[in-house]
Amino acid sequence: MVAATMPSSVDWSCPDPAWQGITCNNATGRITRIELNNQMLCNPACPLDPALFRAATALSVFDVHMANVAADLSTFEFNSSFNIEQLVLSGNPLVVGPLNDYWPVWMPYLTKLDLSGTTNVVSDALLWSRPSTCRLEML
Amino acid sequence: MHVHRLQGPIPLSWTQNLYWKGELGLGLTYLSLAGSGLTSSIPSPWTLVALTYLDLSSNALSSSFNHILTSDLQYLDLSFNGLGGTWQLIDWSLAPKLRTLKLNSVSMVGTFPTGEVNHQKARARGILVCSNEHAE
């Protein structure tokens, strides 16, 4: 557990020695995957710097599901050659929006986007609900 | 940190991008925006046809959802929304690969089309069927 902000001036070079949850391309020496899901990275929640991804051109996976991070996604800066394929920020209620129209342009190779549970408005949505019955039918 | 809630519609541009539609690559296959404060209706036309997993549960989305049924879709969760419409107007044949369907607490009316579901079962391993107790 660390009590600091996620570094904003990341050069995205491979750490030495290797860190758990960080995957590198040894040929290029660049970080390709950050998978820190289900880990209490910071207490209190550590903010992700809006410039975090600016130089992350080799990053394909960024997964901080339930990692207690905070971010205002509307202020994030992305490089035009951002090649991320999987972005998972779910389970972090302090990750906030609004959703940006330009995400598809910034992340053209994205195949997985998970922003579930990024706010606390579920109770409002439940006002729509009515009781229902379900059954699971199997072949 | 001041918290702005993630409220608003799904950006229309998300469904118009050639990359995410799969026309210039693999396309967006997994999209989960559950409990994200989405409001308004689901964009139409819905062109994210590469999706295999779509979870829009626990938002405040309205309108019907027939237009988001796509040929590769395997998992669909629209529970806890303001979705309305009539069961009979849903064309389940548009999503022949659907294996999991979650529609808890939506405001659909009419009876669930069990005949079509049985047709769907011919391809599906299992399907979660939710019907509204207050359906008329």
Tab-separated table of C-alpha atoms in Angstrom:
chain	number	residue	atom	x	y	z
A	1	MET	CA	0.000	0.000	0.000
A	2	VAL	CA	1.293	3.427	-0.817
A	3	ALA	CA	0.071	6.791	0.317
A	4	ALA	CA	0.885	8.913	-2.680
A	5	THR	CA	-0.474	9.854	-6.028
A	6	MET	CA	0.065	7.652	-9.020
A	7	PRO	CA	3.182	9.067	-10.618
A	8	SER	CA	2.407	11.601	-13.307
A	9	SER	CA	5.820	11.724	-14.934
A	10	VAL	CA	5.951	8.042	-15.765
A	11	ASP	CA	8.470	7.323	-18.495
A	12	TRP	CA	6.844	3.909	-19.019
A	13	SER	CA	10.200	2.146	-19.014
A	14	CYS	CA	10.298	-1.308	-17.503
A	15	PRO	CA	11.026	-1.258	-13.774
A	16	ASP	CA	14.044	-3.162	-12.574
A	17	PRO	CA	13.544	-5.354	-10.676
A	18	ALA	CA	10.169	-6.334	-12.094
A	19	TRP	CA	6.994	-5.366	-10.265
A	20	GLN	CA	4.080	-7.685	-9.743
A	21	GLY	CA	1.190	-6.640	-11.958
A	22	ILE	CA	3.448	-4.812	-14.399
A	23	THR	CA	4.220	-6.521	-17.696
A	24	CYS	CA	6.953	-5.382	-20.019
A	25	ASN	CA	8.011	-5.892	-23.555
A	26	ASN	CA	11.630	-6.819	-23.034
A	27	ALA	CA	12.466	-6.052	-26.623
A	28	THR	CA	11.365	-2.446	-26.392
A	29	GLY	CA	11.808	-1.965	-22.674
A	30	ARG	CA	8.363	-0.448	-22.389
A	31	ILE	CA	5.493	-1.275	-20.065
A	32	THR	CA	2.664	-2.991	-21.925
A	33	ARG	CA	0.245	-4.104	-19.182
A	34	ILE	CA	-0.691	-2.721	-15.769
A	35	GLU	CA	-2.959	-5.112	-13.898
A	36	LEU	CA	-3.430	-3.987	-10.323
A	37	ASN	CA	-7.041	-5.049	-9.907
A	38	ASN	CA	-8.484	-5.915	-6.515
A	39	GLN	CA	-5.608	-4.334	-4.692
A	40	MET	CA	-5.870	-1.538	-2.184
A	41	LEU	CA	-3.258	0.597	-3.855
A	42	CYS	CA	-3.720	3.638	-1.719
A	43	ASN	CA	-5.482	4.659	1.463
A	44	PRO	CA	-7.032	7.117	1.102
A	45	ALA	CA	-7.703	6.752	-2.614
A	46	CYS	CA	-4.875	7.920	-4.797
A	47	PRO	CA	-5.714	10.170	-7.736
A	48	LEU	CA	-4.624	9.247	-11.214
A	49	ASP	CA	-2.881	12.178	-12.788
A	50	PRO	CA	-4.625	13.405	-15.965
A	51	ALA	CA	-1.262	13.232	-17.761
A	52	LEU	CA	-0.655	9.637	-16.751
A	53	PHE	CA	-1.327	8.237	-20.222
A	54	ARG	CA	0.309	10.988	-22.237
A	55	ALA	CA	3.426	8.923	-23.023
A	56	ALA	CA	1.893	5.463	-22.657
A	57	THR	CA	2.166	4.545	-26.302
A	58	ALA	CA	3.050	0.888	-25.675
A	59	LEU	CA	0.388	0.253	-23.043
A	60	SER	CA	-2.244	-2.278	-24.108
A	61	VAL	CA	-3.924	-3.125	-20.777
A	62	PHE	CA	-4.693	-0.841	-17.829
A	63	ASP	CA	-6.754	-2.611	-15.175
A	64	VAL	CA	-7.252	-1.029	-11.759
A	65	HIS	CA	-10.591	-2.658	-10.926
A	66	MET	CA	-11.358	-2.020	-7.245
A	67	ALA	CA	-7.932	-0.569	-6.617
A	68	ASN	CA	-9.173	2.499	-4.747
A	69	VAL	CA	-8.062	5.056	-7.273
A	70	ALA	CA	-9.660	8.388	-8.113
A	71	ALA	CA	-9.774	10.222	-11.406
A	72	ASP	CA	-11.688	12.894	-13.247
A	73	LEU	CA	-11.844	11.317	-16.689
A	74	SER	CA	-12.962	14.538	-18.320
A	75	THR	CA	-9.543	16.051	-17.687
A	76	PHE	CA	-7.446	13.160	-18.964
A	77	GLU	CA	-4.977	13.729	-21.755
A	78	PHE	CA	-4.302	11.041	-24.330
A	79	ASN	CA	-1.639	10.783	-26.949
A	80	SER	CA	-2.751	10.371	-30.543
A	81	SER	CA	-0.794	7.101	-30.673
A	82	PHE	CA	-2.417	5.669	-27.570
A	83	ASN	CA	-2.795	1.971	-28.391
A	84	ILE	CA	-4.674	0.694	-25.381
A	85	GLU	CA	-6.880	-2.359	-25.926
A	86	GLN	CA	-8.361	-2.909	-22.455
A	87	LEU	CA	-9.294	-0.143	-20.016
A	88	VAL	CA	-10.825	-1.239	-16.713
A	89	LEU	CA	-11.556	1.395	-14.086
A	90	SER	CA	-14.573	-0.327	-12.524
A	91	GLY	CA	-15.275	-0.520	-8.834
A	92	ASN	CA	-13.670	2.809	-8.095
A	93	PRO	CA	-16.433	5.209	-7.013
A	94	LEU	CA	-14.093	8.176	-7.104
A	95	VAL	CA	-13.514	7.734	-10.823
A	96	VAL	CA	-15.837	10.324	-12.285
A	97	GLY	CA	-16.862	11.760	-15.631
A	98	PRO	CA	-18.369	13.024	-17.712
A	99	LEU	CA	-17.945	10.592	-20.570
A	100	ASN	CA	-16.022	12.099	-23.409
A	101	ASP	CA	-17.094	12.144	-27.033
A	102	TYR	CA	-13.520	11.749	-28.219
A	103	TRP	CA	-12.654	8.481	-26.499
A	104	PRO	CA	-13.127	6.397	-29.665
A	105	VAL	CA	-10.711	8.681	-31.491
A	106	TRP	CA	-8.146	8.520	-28.722
A	107	MET	CA	-8.509	4.765	-28.209
A	108	PRO	CA	-9.223	3.269	-31.617
A	109	TYR	CA	-7.976	-0.199	-30.700
A	110	LEU	CA	-10.020	-0.542	-27.542
A	111	THR	CA	-11.807	-3.870	-27.258
A	112	LYS	CA	-12.744	-3.813	-23.571
A	113	LEU	CA	-14.093	-0.830	-21.637
A	114	ASP	CA	-15.346	-1.313	-18.082
A	115	LEU	CA	-16.478	1.760	-16.172
A	116	SER	CA	-19.105	0.054	-14.037
A	117	GLY	CA	-19.471	1.294	-10.505
A	118	THR	CA	-17.584	4.459	-11.140
A	119	THR	CA	-20.212	6.589	-9.455
A	120	ASN	CA	-22.719	6.221	-6.669
A	121	VAL	CA	-25.944	6.761	-8.527
A	122	VAL	CA	-27.247	3.213	-8.386
A	123	SER	CA	-29.783	4.115	-5.733
A	124	ASP	CA	-31.259	6.771	-8.037
A	125	ALA	CA	-31.576	4.287	-10.855
A	126	LEU	CA	-33.376	1.895	-8.544
A	127	LEU	CA	-36.281	4.338	-8.425
A	128	TRP	CA	-37.207	2.936	-11.805
A	129	SER	CA	-37.366	-0.574	-10.560
A	130	ARG	CA	-40.248	-2.859	-9.849
A	131	PRO	CA	-40.136	-6.309	-8.307
A	132	SER	CA	-39.643	-9.054	-10.822
A	133	THR	CA	-39.284	-12.785	-10.866
A	134	CYS	CA	-36.562	-14.685	-12.634
A	135	ARG	CA	-35.846	-18.233	-13.499
A	136	LEU	CA	-32.813	-19.812	-15.039
A	137	GLU	CA	-33.603	-22.141	-17.891
A	138	MET	CA	-30.938	-24.592	-18.929
A	139	LEU	CA	-30.781	-26.873	-21.882
B	1	MET	CA	-11.382	15.746	-4.654
B	2	HIS	CA	-14.665	17.224	-5.796
B	3	VAL	CA	-16.870	14.527	-7.251
B	4	HIS	CA	-18.829	15.137	-10.438
B	5	ARG	CA	-21.188	12.323	-11.070
B	6	LEU	CA	-20.892	10.529	-14.342
B	7	GLN	CA	-24.308	11.484	-15.636
B	8	GLY	CA	-25.601	11.844	-19.137
B	9	PRO	CA	-26.273	9.822	-22.226
B	10	ILE	CA	-23.977	7.385	-23.946
B	11	PRO	CA	-22.093	9.665	-26.341
B	12	LEU	CA	-23.461	9.211	-29.822
B	13	SER	CA	-19.930	9.395	-31.202
B	14	TRP	CA	-19.123	6.144	-29.399
B	15	THR	CA	-21.474	4.306	-31.693
B	16	GLN	CA	-20.325	6.087	-34.813
B	17	ASN	CA	-16.602	5.453	-34.614
B	18	LEU	CA	-15.367	3.140	-37.346
B	19	TYR	CA	-12.802	1.520	-35.065
B	20	TRP	CA	-15.210	0.720	-32.262
B	21	LYS	CA	-17.750	-0.520	-34.781
B	22	GLY	CA	-15.198	-3.058	-35.954
B	23	GLU	CA	-14.935	-1.706	-39.474
B	24	LEU	CA	-11.243	-0.899	-39.117
B	25	GLY	CA	-10.204	-3.558	-36.641
B	26	LEU	CA	-11.500	-5.917	-34.035
B	27	GLY	CA	-13.890	-3.367	-32.602
B	28	LEU	CA	-15.203	-2.900	-29.106
B	29	THR	CA	-16.272	-6.326	-27.849
B	30	TYR	CA	-16.755	-5.703	-24.119
B	31	LEU	CA	-18.588	-2.684	-22.726
B	32	SER	CA	-19.704	-2.317	-19.132
B	33	LEU	CA	-21.193	0.936	-17.920
B	34	ALA	CA	-23.232	-0.507	-15.064
B	35	GLY	CA	-24.182	1.961	-12.370
B	36	SER	CA	-22.569	4.808	-14.225
B	37	GLY	CA	-25.392	7.299	-14.069
B	38	LEU	CA	-26.365	7.029	-17.694
B	39	THR	CA	-29.587	8.735	-18.593
B	40	SER	CA	-31.673	9.305	-21.684
B	41	SER	CA	-32.249	6.659	-24.303
B	42	ILE	CA	-29.816	4.192	-25.794
B	43	PRO	CA	-28.385	5.755	-28.968
B	44	SER	CA	-30.066	4.741	-32.190
B	45	PRO	CA	-28.907	3.494	-34.546
B	46	TRP	CA	-26.732	1.259	-32.395
B	47	THR	CA	-23.712	0.289	-34.433
B	48	LEU	CA	-21.407	-1.374	-31.898
B	49	VAL	CA	-22.039	-4.658	-33.639
B	50	ALA	CA	-18.814	-6.309	-32.461
B	51	LEU	CA	-19.983	-6.386	-28.849
B	52	THR	CA	-20.192	-9.788	-27.213
B	53	TYR	CA	-20.677	-8.416	-23.671
B	54	LEU	CA	-22.886	-5.436	-22.835
B	55	ASP	CA	-23.789	-4.407	-19.296
B	56	LEU	CA	-25.813	-1.215	-18.920
B	57	SER	CA	-27.566	-2.231	-15.704
B	58	SER	CA	-28.429	0.119	-12.853
B	59	ASN	CA	-28.676	3.299	-14.845
B	60	ALA	CA	-31.645	5.438	-15.802
B	61	LEU	CA	-31.866	4.506	-19.460
B	62	SER	CA	-35.240	4.668	-21.120
B	63	SER	CA	-36.761	3.547	-24.405
B	64	SER	CA	-36.813	0.086	-25.854
B	65	PHE	CA	-33.761	-2.032	-26.563
B	66	ASN	CA	-34.604	-4.067	-29.637
B	67	HIS	CA	-32.106	-2.068	-31.677
B	68	ILE	CA	-29.112	-3.112	-29.583
B	69	LEU	CA	-29.577	-6.830	-30.204
B	70	THR	CA	-26.699	-7.794	-32.474
B	71	SER	CA	-25.487	-11.001	-34.016
B	72	ASP	CA	-22.411	-11.546	-31.814
B	73	LEU	CA	-23.952	-10.517	-28.506
B	74	GLN	CA	-23.610	-13.239	-25.853
B	75	TYR	CA	-24.239	-11.369	-22.586
B	76	LEU	CA	-26.772	-8.583	-22.076
B	77	ASP	CA	-27.696	-6.988	-18.763
B	78	LEU	CA	-30.189	-4.125	-18.793
B	79	SER	CA	-31.552	-4.640	-15.277
B	80	PHE	CA	-32.663	-1.733	-13.116
B	81	ASN	CA	-33.361	0.795	-15.824
B	82	GLY	CA	-36.415	2.631	-17.042
B	83	LEU	CA	-36.582	0.591	-20.202
B	84	GLY	CA	-40.054	0.149	-21.494
B	85	GLY	CA	-41.851	-1.340	-24.419
B	86	THR	CA	-43.640	-4.514	-25.215
B	87	TRP	CA	-42.124	-7.975	-24.993
B	88	GLN	CA	-43.721	-8.984	-28.257
B	89	LEU	CA	-41.846	-6.268	-30.150
B	90	ILE	CA	-38.445	-7.656	-29.203
B	91	ASP	CA	-36.928	-9.652	-32.029
B	92	TRP	CA	-34.723	-12.165	-30.230
B	93	SER	CA	-33.580	-13.673	-33.498
B	94	LEU	CA	-31.352	-10.620	-33.921
B	95	ALA	CA	-29.104	-11.992	-31.173
B	96	PRO	CA	-28.724	-15.693	-31.976
B	97	LYS	CA	-25.647	-16.134	-29.765
B	98	LEU	CA	-27.215	-14.686	-26.635
B	99	ARG	CA	-26.446	-16.884	-23.633
B	100	THR	CA	-27.198	-14.602	-20.711
B	101	LEU	CA	-30.004	-12.081	-20.547
B	102	LYS	CA	-30.713	-10.059	-17.428
B	103	LEU	CA	-33.750	-7.812	-17.346
B	104	ASN	CA	-34.482	-7.473	-13.665
B	105	SER	CA	-36.895	-4.687	-12.834
B	106	VAL	CA	-37.558	-3.192	-16.194
B	107	SER	CA	-40.937	-1.794	-17.125
B	108	MET	CA	-41.847	-4.029	-20.008
B	109	VAL	CA	-45.472	-4.839	-20.611
B	110	GLY	CA	-47.140	-7.891	-22.032
B	111	THR	CA	-46.223	-11.509	-21.604
B	112	PHE	CA	-42.757	-12.848	-22.131
B	113	PRO	CA	-42.589	-14.585	-25.523
B	114	THR	CA	-41.729	-18.060	-24.331
B	115	GLY	CA	-42.057	-19.498	-27.806
B	116	GLU	CA	-39.262	-17.330	-29.075
B	117	VAL	CA	-37.198	-18.057	-25.993
B	118	ASN	CA	-37.525	-21.753	-26.656
B	119	HIS	CA	-36.265	-21.075	-30.136
B	120	GLN	CA	-33.369	-19.210	-28.617
B	121	LYS	CA	-32.626	-22.105	-26.271
B	122	ALA	CA	-31.770	-24.238	-29.223
B	123	ARG	CA	-28.553	-22.317	-29.447
B	124	ALA	CA	-28.072	-21.095	-25.902
B	125	ARG	CA	-26.519	-23.048	-23.060
B	126	GLY	CA	-28.591	-21.190	-20.521
B	127	ILE	CA	-30.629	-18.050	-20.400
B	128	LEU	CA	-31.794	-15.991	-17.461
B	129	VAL	CA	-35.386	-15.055	-17.985
B	130	CYS	CA	-36.812	-12.213	-15.926
B	131	SER	CA	-40.409	-11.201	-16.102
B	132	ASN	CA	-42.068	-8.264	-14.485
B	133	GLU	CA	-44.636	-9.148	-11.845
B	134	HIS	CA	-46.529	-6.045	-12.765
B	135	ALA	CA	-46.645	-6.847	-16.432
B	136	GLU	CA	-50.065	-6.290	-17.833
